[in-house]
Coordinates of C-alpha atoms and ligand atoms in Angstrom, one line a residue:
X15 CA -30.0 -72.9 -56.5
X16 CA -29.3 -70.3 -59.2
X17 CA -29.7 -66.8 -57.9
X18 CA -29.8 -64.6 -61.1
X19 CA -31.4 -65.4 -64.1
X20 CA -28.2 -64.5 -65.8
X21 CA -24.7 -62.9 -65.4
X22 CA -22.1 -61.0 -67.4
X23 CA -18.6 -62.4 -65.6
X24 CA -15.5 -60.5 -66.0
X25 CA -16.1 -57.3 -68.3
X26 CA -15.3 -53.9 -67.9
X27 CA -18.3 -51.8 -67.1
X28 CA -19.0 -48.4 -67.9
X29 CA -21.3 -45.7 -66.7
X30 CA -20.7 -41.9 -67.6
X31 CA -19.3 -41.6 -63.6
X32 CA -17.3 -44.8 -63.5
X33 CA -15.7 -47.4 -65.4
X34 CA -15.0 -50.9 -63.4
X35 CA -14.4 -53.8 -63.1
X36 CA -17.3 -56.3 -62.6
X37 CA -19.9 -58.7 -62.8
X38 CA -23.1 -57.8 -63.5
X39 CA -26.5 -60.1 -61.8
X40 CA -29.8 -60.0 -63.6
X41 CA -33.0 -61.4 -62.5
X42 CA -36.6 -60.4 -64.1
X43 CA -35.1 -58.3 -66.4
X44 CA -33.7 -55.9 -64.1
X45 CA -30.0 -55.4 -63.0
X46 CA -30.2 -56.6 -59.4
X47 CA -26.3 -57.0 -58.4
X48 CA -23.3 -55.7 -59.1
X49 CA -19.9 -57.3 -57.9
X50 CA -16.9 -59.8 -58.3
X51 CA -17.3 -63.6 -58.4
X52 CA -21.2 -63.3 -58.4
X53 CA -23.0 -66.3 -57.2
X54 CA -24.2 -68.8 -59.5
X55 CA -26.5 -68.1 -62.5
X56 CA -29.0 -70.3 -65.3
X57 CA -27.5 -68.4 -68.0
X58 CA -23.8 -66.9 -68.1
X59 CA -21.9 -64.9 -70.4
X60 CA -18.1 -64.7 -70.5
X61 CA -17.4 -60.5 -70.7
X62 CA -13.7 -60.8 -70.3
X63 CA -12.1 -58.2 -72.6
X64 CA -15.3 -57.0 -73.7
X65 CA -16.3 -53.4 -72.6
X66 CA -20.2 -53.4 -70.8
X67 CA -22.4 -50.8 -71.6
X68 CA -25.6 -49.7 -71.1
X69 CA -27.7 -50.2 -74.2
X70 CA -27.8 -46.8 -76.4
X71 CA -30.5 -45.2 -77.0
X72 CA -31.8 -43.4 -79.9
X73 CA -34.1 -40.5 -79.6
X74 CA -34.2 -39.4 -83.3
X75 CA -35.0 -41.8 -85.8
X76 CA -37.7 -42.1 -88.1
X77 CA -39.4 -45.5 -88.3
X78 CA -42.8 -46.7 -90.3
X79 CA -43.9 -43.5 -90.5
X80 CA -46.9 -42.9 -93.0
X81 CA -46.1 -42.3 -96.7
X82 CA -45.5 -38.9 -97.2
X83 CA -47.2 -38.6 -101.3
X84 CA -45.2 -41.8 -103.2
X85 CA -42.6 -41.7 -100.6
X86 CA -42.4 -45.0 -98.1
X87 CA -40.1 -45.9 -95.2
X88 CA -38.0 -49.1 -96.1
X89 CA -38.3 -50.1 -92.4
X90 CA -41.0 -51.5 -90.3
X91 CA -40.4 -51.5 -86.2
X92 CA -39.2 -55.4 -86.6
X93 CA -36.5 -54.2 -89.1
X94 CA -35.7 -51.0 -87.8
X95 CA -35.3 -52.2 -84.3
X96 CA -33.6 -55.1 -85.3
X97 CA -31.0 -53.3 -87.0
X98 CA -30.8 -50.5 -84.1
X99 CA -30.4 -53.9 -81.5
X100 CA -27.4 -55.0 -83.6
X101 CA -25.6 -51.6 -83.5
X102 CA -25.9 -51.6 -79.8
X103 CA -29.2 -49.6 -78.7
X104 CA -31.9 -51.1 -76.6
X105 CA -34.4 -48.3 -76.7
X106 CA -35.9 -45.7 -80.2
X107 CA -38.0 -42.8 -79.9
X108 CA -39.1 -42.5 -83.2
X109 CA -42.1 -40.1 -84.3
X110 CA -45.3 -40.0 -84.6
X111 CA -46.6 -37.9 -87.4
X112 CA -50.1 -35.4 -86.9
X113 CA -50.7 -35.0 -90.7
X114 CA -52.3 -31.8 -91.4
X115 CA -55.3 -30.9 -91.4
X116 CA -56.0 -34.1 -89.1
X117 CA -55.7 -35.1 -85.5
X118 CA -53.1 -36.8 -83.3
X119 CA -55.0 -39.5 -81.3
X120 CA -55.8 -41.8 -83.9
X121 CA -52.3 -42.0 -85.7
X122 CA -51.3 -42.5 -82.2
X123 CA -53.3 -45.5 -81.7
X124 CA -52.0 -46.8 -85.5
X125 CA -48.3 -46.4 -84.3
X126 CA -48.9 -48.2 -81.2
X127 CA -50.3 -50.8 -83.0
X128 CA -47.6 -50.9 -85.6
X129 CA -44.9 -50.0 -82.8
X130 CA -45.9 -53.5 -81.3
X131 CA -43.8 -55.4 -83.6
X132 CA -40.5 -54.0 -82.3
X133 CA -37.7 -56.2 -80.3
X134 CA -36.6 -53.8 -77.9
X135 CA -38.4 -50.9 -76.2
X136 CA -39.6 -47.2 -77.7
X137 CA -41.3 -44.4 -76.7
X138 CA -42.7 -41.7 -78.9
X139 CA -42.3 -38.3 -80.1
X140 CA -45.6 -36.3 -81.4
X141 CA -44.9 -34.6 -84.8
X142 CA -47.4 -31.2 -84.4
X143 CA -47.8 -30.0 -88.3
X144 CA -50.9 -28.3 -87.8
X145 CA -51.4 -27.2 -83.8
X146 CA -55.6 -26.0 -84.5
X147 CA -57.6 -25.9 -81.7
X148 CA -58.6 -29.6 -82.1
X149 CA -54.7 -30.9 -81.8
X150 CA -54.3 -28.3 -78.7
X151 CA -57.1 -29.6 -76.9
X152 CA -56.3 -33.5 -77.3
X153 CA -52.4 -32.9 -76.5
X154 CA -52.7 -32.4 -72.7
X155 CA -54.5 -36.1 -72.3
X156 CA -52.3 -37.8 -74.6
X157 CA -49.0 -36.2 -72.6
X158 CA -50.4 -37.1 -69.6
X159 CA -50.4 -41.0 -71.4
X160 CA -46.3 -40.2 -71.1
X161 CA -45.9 -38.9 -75.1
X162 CA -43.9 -36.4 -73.1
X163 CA -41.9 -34.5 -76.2
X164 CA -43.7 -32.8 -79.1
X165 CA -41.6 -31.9 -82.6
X166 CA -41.7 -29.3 -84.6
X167 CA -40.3 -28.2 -87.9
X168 CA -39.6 -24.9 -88.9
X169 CA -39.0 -26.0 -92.4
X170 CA -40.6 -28.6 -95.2
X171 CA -43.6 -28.2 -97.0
X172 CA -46.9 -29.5 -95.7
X173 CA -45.1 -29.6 -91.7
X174 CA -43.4 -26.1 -91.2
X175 CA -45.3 -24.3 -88.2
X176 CA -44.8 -20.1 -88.6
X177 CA -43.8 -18.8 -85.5
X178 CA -47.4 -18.1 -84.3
X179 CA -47.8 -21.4 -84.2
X180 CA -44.3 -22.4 -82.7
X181 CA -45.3 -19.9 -79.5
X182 CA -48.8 -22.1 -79.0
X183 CA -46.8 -25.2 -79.1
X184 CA -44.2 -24.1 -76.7
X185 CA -46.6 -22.6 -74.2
X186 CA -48.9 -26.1 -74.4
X187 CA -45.5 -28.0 -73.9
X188 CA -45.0 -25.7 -70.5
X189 CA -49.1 -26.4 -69.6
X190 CA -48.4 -29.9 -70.1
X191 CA -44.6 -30.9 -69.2
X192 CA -43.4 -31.8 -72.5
X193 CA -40.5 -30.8 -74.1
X194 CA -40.3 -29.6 -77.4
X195 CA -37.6 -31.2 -80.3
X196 CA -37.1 -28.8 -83.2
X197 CA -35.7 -28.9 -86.9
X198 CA -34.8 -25.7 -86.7
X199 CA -34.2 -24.3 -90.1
X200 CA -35.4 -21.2 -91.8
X201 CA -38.1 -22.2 -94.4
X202 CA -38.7 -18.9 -96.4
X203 CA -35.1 -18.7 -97.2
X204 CA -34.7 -22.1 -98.2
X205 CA -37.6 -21.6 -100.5
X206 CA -35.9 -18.0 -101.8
X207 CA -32.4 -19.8 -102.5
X208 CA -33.9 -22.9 -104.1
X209 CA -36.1 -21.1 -106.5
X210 CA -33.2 -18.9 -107.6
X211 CA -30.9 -22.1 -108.1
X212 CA -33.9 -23.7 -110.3
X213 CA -34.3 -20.5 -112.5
X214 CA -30.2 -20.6 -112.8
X215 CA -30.7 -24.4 -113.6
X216 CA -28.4 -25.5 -110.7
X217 CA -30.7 -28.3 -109.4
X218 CA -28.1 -31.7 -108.9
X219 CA -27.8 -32.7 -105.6
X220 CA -24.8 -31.1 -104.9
X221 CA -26.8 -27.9 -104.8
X222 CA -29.1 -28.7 -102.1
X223 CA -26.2 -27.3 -99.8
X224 CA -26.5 -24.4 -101.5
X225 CA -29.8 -24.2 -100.9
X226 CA -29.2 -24.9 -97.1
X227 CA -26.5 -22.7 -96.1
X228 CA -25.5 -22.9 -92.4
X229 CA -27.0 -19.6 -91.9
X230 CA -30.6 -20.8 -92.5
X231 CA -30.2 -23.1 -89.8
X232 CA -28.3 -20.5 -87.4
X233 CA -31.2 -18.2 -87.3
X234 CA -33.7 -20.8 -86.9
X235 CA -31.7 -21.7 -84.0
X236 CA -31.5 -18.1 -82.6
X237 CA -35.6 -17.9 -83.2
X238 CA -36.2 -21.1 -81.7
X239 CA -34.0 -20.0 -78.4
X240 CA -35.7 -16.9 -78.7
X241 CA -39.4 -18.0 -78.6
X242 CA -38.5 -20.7 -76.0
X243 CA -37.3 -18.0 -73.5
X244 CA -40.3 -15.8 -74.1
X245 CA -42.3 -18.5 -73.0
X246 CA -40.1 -20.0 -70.3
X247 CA -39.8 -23.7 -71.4
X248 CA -37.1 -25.5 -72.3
X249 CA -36.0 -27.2 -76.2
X250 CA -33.6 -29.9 -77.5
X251 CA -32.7 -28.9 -81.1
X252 CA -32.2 -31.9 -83.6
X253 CA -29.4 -32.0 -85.6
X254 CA -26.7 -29.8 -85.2
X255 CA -24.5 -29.7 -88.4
X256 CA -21.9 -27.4 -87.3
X257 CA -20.5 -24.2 -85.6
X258 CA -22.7 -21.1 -86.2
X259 CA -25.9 -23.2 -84.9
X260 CA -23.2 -24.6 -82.1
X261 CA -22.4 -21.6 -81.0
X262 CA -26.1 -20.0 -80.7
X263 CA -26.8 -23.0 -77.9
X264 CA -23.8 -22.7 -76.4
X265 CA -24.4 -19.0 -75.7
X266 CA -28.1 -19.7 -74.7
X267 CA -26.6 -22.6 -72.5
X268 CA -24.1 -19.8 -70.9
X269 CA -27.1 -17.5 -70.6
X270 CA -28.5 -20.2 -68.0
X271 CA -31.2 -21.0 -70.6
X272 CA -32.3 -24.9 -71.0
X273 CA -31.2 -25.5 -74.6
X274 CA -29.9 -29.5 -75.6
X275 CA -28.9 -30.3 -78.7
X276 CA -28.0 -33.3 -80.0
X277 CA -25.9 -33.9 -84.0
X278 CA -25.3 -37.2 -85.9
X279 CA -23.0 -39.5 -87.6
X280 CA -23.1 -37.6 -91.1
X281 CA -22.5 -34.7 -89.7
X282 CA -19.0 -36.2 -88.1
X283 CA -18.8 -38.0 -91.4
X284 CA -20.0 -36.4 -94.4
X285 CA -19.0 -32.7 -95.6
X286 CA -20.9 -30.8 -98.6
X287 CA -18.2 -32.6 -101.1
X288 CA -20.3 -36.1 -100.6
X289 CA -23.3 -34.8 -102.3
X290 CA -21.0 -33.8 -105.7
X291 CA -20.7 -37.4 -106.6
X292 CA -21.2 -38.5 -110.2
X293 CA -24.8 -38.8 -111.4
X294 CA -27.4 -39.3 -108.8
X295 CA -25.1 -41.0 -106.0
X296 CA -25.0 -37.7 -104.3
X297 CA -29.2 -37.8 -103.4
X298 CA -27.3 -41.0 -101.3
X299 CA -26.0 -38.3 -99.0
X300 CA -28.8 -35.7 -99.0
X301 CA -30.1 -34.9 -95.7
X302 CA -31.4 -31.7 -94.0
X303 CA -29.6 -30.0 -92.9
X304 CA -26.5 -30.4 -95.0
X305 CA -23.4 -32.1 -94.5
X306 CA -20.5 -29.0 -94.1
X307 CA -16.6 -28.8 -94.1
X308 CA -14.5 -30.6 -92.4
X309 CA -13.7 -27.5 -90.2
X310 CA -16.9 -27.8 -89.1
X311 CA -17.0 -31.3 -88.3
X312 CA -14.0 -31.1 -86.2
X313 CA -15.2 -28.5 -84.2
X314 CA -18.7 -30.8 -83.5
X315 CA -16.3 -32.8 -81.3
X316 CA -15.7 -30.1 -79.2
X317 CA -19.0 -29.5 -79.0
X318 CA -19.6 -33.1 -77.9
X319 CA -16.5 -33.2 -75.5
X320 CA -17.8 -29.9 -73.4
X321 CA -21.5 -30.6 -73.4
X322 CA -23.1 -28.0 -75.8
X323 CA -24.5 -31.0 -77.7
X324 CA -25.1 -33.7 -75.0
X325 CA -27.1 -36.4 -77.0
X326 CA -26.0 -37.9 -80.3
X327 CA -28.6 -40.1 -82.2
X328 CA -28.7 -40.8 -85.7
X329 CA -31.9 -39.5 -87.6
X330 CA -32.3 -42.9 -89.0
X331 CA -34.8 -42.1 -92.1
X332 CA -35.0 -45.1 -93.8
X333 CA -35.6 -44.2 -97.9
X334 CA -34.6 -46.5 -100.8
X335 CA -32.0 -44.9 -103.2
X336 CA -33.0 -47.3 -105.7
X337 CA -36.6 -47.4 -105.5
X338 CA -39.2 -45.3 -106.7
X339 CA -40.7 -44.9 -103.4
X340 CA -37.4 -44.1 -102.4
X341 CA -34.6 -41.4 -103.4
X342 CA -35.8 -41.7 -106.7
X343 CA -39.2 -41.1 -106.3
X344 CA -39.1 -38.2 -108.7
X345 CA -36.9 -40.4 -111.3
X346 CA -33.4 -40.7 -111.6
X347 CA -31.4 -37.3 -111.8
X348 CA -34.7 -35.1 -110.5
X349 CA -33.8 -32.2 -108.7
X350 CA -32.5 -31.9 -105.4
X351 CA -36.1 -30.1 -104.0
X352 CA -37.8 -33.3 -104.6
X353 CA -35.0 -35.9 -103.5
X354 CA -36.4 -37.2 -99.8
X355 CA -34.0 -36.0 -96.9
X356 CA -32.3 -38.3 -94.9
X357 CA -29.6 -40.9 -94.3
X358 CA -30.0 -44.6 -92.5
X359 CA -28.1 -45.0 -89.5
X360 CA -29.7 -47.1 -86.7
X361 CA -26.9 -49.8 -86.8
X362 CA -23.7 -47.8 -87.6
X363 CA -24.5 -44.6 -84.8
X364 CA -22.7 -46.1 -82.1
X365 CA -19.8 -48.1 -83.8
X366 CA -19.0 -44.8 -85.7
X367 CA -18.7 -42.5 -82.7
X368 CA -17.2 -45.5 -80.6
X369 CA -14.8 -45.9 -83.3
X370 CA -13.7 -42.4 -84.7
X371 CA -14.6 -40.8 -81.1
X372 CA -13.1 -43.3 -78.1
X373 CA -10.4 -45.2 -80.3
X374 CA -8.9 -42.0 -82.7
X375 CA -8.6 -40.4 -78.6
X376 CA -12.0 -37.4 -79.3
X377 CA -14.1 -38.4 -76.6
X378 CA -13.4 -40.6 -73.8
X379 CA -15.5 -43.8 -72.9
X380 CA -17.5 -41.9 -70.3
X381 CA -18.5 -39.3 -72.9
X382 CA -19.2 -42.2 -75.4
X383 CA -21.8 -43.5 -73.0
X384 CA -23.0 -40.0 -72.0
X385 CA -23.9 -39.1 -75.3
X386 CA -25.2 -42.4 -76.7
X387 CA -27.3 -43.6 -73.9
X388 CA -27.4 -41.7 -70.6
X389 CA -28.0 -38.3 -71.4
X390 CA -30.7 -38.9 -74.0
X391 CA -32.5 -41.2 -71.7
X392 CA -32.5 -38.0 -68.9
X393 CA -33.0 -35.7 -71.4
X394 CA -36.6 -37.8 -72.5
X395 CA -37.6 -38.9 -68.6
X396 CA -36.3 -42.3 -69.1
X397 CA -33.4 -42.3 -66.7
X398 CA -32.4 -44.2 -64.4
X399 CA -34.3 -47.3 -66.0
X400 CA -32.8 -47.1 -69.2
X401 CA -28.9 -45.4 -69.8
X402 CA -27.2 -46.6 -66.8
X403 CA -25.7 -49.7 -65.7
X404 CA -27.0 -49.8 -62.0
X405 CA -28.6 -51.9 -59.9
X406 CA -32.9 -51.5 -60.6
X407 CA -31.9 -50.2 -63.7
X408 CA -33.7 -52.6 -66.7
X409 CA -31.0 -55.1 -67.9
X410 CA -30.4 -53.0 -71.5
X411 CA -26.7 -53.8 -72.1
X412 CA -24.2 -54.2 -75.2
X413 CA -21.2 -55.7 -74.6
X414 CA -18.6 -54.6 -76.9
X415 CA -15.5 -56.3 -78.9
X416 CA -13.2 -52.1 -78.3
X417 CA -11.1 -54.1 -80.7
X418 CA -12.5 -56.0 -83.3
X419 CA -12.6 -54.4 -87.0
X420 CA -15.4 -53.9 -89.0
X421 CA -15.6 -52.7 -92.8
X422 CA -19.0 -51.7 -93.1
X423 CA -21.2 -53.2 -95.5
X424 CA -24.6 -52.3 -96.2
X425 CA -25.4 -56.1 -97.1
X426 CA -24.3 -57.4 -93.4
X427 CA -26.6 -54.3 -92.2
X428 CA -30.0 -55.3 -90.5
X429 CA -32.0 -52.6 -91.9
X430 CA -34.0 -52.9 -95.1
X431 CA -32.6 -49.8 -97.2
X432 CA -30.3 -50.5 -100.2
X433 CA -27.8 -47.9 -99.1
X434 CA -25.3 -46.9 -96.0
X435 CA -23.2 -43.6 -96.6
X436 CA -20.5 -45.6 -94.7
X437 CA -20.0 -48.2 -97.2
X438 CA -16.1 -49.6 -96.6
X439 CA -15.9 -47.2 -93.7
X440 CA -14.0 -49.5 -91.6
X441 CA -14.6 -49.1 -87.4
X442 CA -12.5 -50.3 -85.0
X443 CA -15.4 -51.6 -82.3
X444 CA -18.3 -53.3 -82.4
X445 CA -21.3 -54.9 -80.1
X446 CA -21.1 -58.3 -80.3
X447 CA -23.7 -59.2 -77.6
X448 CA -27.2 -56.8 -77.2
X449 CA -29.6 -57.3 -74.4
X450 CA -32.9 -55.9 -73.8
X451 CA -34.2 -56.3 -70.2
X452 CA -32.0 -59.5 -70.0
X453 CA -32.8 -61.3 -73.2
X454 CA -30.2 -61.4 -75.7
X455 CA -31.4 -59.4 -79.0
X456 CA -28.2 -59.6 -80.8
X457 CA -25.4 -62.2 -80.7
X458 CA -22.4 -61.9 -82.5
X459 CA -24.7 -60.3 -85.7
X460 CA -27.1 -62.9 -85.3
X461 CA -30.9 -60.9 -84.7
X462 CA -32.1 -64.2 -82.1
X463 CA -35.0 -61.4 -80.0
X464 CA -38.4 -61.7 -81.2
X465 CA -40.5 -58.9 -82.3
X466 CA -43.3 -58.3 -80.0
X467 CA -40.8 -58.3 -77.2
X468 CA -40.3 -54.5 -77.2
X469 CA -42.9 -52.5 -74.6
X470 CA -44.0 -49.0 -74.5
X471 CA -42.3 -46.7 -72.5
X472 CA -44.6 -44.3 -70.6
X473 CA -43.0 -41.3 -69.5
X474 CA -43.8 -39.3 -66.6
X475 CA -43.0 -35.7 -65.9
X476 CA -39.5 -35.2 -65.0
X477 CA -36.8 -32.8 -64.2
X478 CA -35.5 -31.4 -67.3
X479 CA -38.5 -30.1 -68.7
X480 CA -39.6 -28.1 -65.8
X481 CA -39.8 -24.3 -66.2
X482 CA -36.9 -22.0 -65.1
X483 CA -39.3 -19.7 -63.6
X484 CA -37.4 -16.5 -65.0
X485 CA -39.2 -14.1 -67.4
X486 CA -38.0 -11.8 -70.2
X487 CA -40.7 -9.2 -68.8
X488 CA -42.6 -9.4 -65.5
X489 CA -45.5 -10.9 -67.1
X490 CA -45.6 -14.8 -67.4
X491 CA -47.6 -15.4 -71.1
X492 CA -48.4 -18.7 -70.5
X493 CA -50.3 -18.7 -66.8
X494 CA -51.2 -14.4 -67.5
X495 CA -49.3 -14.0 -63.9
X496 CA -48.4 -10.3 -63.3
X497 CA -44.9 -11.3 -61.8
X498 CA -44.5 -7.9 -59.2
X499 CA -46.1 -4.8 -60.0
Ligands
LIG510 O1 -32.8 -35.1 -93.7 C1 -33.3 -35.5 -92.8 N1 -32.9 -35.2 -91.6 N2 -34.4 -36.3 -92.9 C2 -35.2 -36.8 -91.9 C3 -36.3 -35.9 -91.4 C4 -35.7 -34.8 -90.6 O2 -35.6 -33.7 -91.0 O3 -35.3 -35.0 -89.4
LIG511 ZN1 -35.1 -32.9 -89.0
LIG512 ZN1 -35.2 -36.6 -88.4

């Protein structure tokens, strides 16, 4: 009689504590023993060689989101979670979007529906654009639901909040227990500096770096610290592109304050140089913020290796370069204000930071699994069922091939843009077998899971977003509490 529904024989596991040697047992979708020589299974799969990890997971990436004037996402969840399954993840948190003006709840029952069609599992993040009265009073029920992180911008037309409006978001995500996820960047002065470039007629994409020094984005990241700690709740701040911004969270993080951060693959990959390509190709490579130096890239590896950013996801925005609902949605050559932000990523997140991080000797395997699966699924109140490899633990695994090479191609990508900014990057690395709660996704490139497979994750409340419980003043703004006299 066949104990486990299936086991992995003979790999080498890793969690971000441990890396071992052993057999893993899966029964119901749930890891249920871990061991040597594990007793008979239905369904086996030969791991020797192959490094076992727990499926990534992504918790910035933007997926079917709605149209945003002529501008569509390429991907639906079957695509987009497809092509996340084949680089390795098992679970997305991609966002849903309160449009202004309107209310959350019902685009939260849309993307639910539309989320339905995904092949491994998700949770969401609510986009707040507009926090009126109306969006403040539904939040509370629909965090209790488990939508447990809000997101804010503090830049782009139509979604920037002021910081008003920022201070009423933070204090309902410390009512509530939710935590809030920021694109911290400093709208006015991106507005200043990309006027003044139009008027000089500097307006290729190579100048949307001018418009987006590093600057803008360190003092949105020393307002949105600031705001957090007047209030008391913690923040994880997207998309760290280099040191200034770095080194605001690490000295809020040495300050005792709950600050993450995560950064991304083009920010390890790309510097300002890739948007000066010939013609349009550089609106490939445009993303918010902007790609820096390679001094500043380097340094994000120290940031990874010590833990001032502790999650690394990919941003995934899926636009078209050729397509008018796409990168060129303004026409070939517009300028760089109107060029949608955003590189794809799903599929090439973890084999680039497997690759140039574990392999090139930056980060060691512990840290890869850290920062591409456990510490994103703590961060979101998804631990210990998704990010680990331990027993009652949901059976989200990717074995990997640490030695096989791969030139990446956007054609052998699973996604449905036109583009990668890795194009014949080669990656020493890859995920050759994805499971989601036991059922193979991906095998050897081939997408075999099903959409409609993938479930809503609920989340409850959970450690990391609970209050410090230390005030700038002795008066608490959020409960009115006169601390001591
Ligand atoms: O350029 C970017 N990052 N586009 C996607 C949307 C966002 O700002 O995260
Ligand atoms: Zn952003
Ligand atoms: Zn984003």
């Amino acid at each position: 009689m066949a104990e486990f529904d299936l086991v992995i024989r003979g790999g080498t596991v890793a969690n971000t504590s441990d890396v071992f040697a052993a057999d893993i047992g899966i029964a119901g979708g749930t890891i249920v023993a871990l061991g040597r020589d594990l007793g008979p299974a239905r369904n086996e799969i030969d791991a020797s060689g192959r490094f076992v990890l727990p499926g990534g997971v992504d918790t910035h990436c933007h997926i079917e989101e709605p149209p945003v004037g002529d501008v569509h996402n390429a991907d639906s969840f079957a695509s987009a979670t497809a092509s996340a399954a084949a680089g390795g993840t098992t679970t997305v948190i991609p966002f849903c979007t309160q449009l202004k003006g309107g209310t959350v709840t019902a685009n939260l029952r849309d993307y639910h529906r539309r989320a339905e069609q995904a092949l491994i599992d998700y949770s969401f993040h609510m986009i707040i654009s507009d926090p009126s009265e109306a969006v403040l009073a539904e939040l509370p029920g629909l965090i209790e639901e488990g939508h447990r992180s809000l997101k804010i911008f503090l830049t782009y037309d139509n979604v920037a909040l002021d910081d008003a409006q920022t201070l009423k978001v933070l204090a309902l995500a410390r009512r509530c227990g939710a935590l809030v996820c920021v694109h911290a960047e400093n709208h006015a002065a991106i507005a200043f500096l990309t006027e003044a470039l139009e008027r000089a007629g500097l307006t290729q994409p190579k100048y949307h770096a001018w418009a987006k020094p590093i600057a803008v984005e360190r003092e949105a990241c020393h307002r949105i610290i600031s705001l957090a700690e007047l209030v008391d709740t913690p923040v994880h701040i997207f998309h760290v592109s280099g040191v200034e911004p770095a080194e605001e969270i690490r000295r809020a993080q040495q300050r005792g304050l709950k600050v993450f951060a995560e950064t991304c693959p083009q920010y390890l990959m790309l510097t300002e140089r890739d948007l000066d390509k010939p013609g349009f190709e550089g609106a490939k490579f445009l993303c918010s913020p902007a790609p820096r130096s390679a001094a500043d890239q380097e340094a994000l590896w120290g940031y990874l290796r010590d833990g001032t950013l502790s999650v690394f996801s990919s941003d995934h925005a899926p636009n078209r370069f050729d397509d008018v609902h796409g990168k060129k949605v303004a026409g070939e050559g517009a300028p760089f204000a109107v060029v949608p932000n955003g590189v794809p990523g799903l599929e090439t997140r973890l084999p680039i930071l497997f690759s140039e991080g574990v392999v090139k000797g930056r980060i060691d395997l512990q840290t890869f699994v850290a920062l591409s699966a456990t510490n994103p699924a703590r961060l979101f109140g998804l631990h210990p069922r998704k990010g680990t490899i331990a027993i009652g633990a949901d059976a989200d695994i990717a074995i990997w091939d640490p030695e096989r090479k791969v030139r990446i191609r956007n054609a052998d990508l699973h996604h449905q843009v036109d583009y990668t900014v890795y194009e014949d990057v080669e990656v020493t690395g890859w995920p050759e077998i994805t499971l989601s709660r036991g059922e193979v996704v991906c095998w050897n490139g081939e997408i075999v899971g099903k959409p409609g497979f993938g479930r809503f994750l609920a989340r409850d409340p959970y450690s990391q977003i609970e209050p410090l419980g230390r005030f700038v003043t002795p008066f608490d703004p959020v409960s009115g509490t006169l601390l001591r006299g």
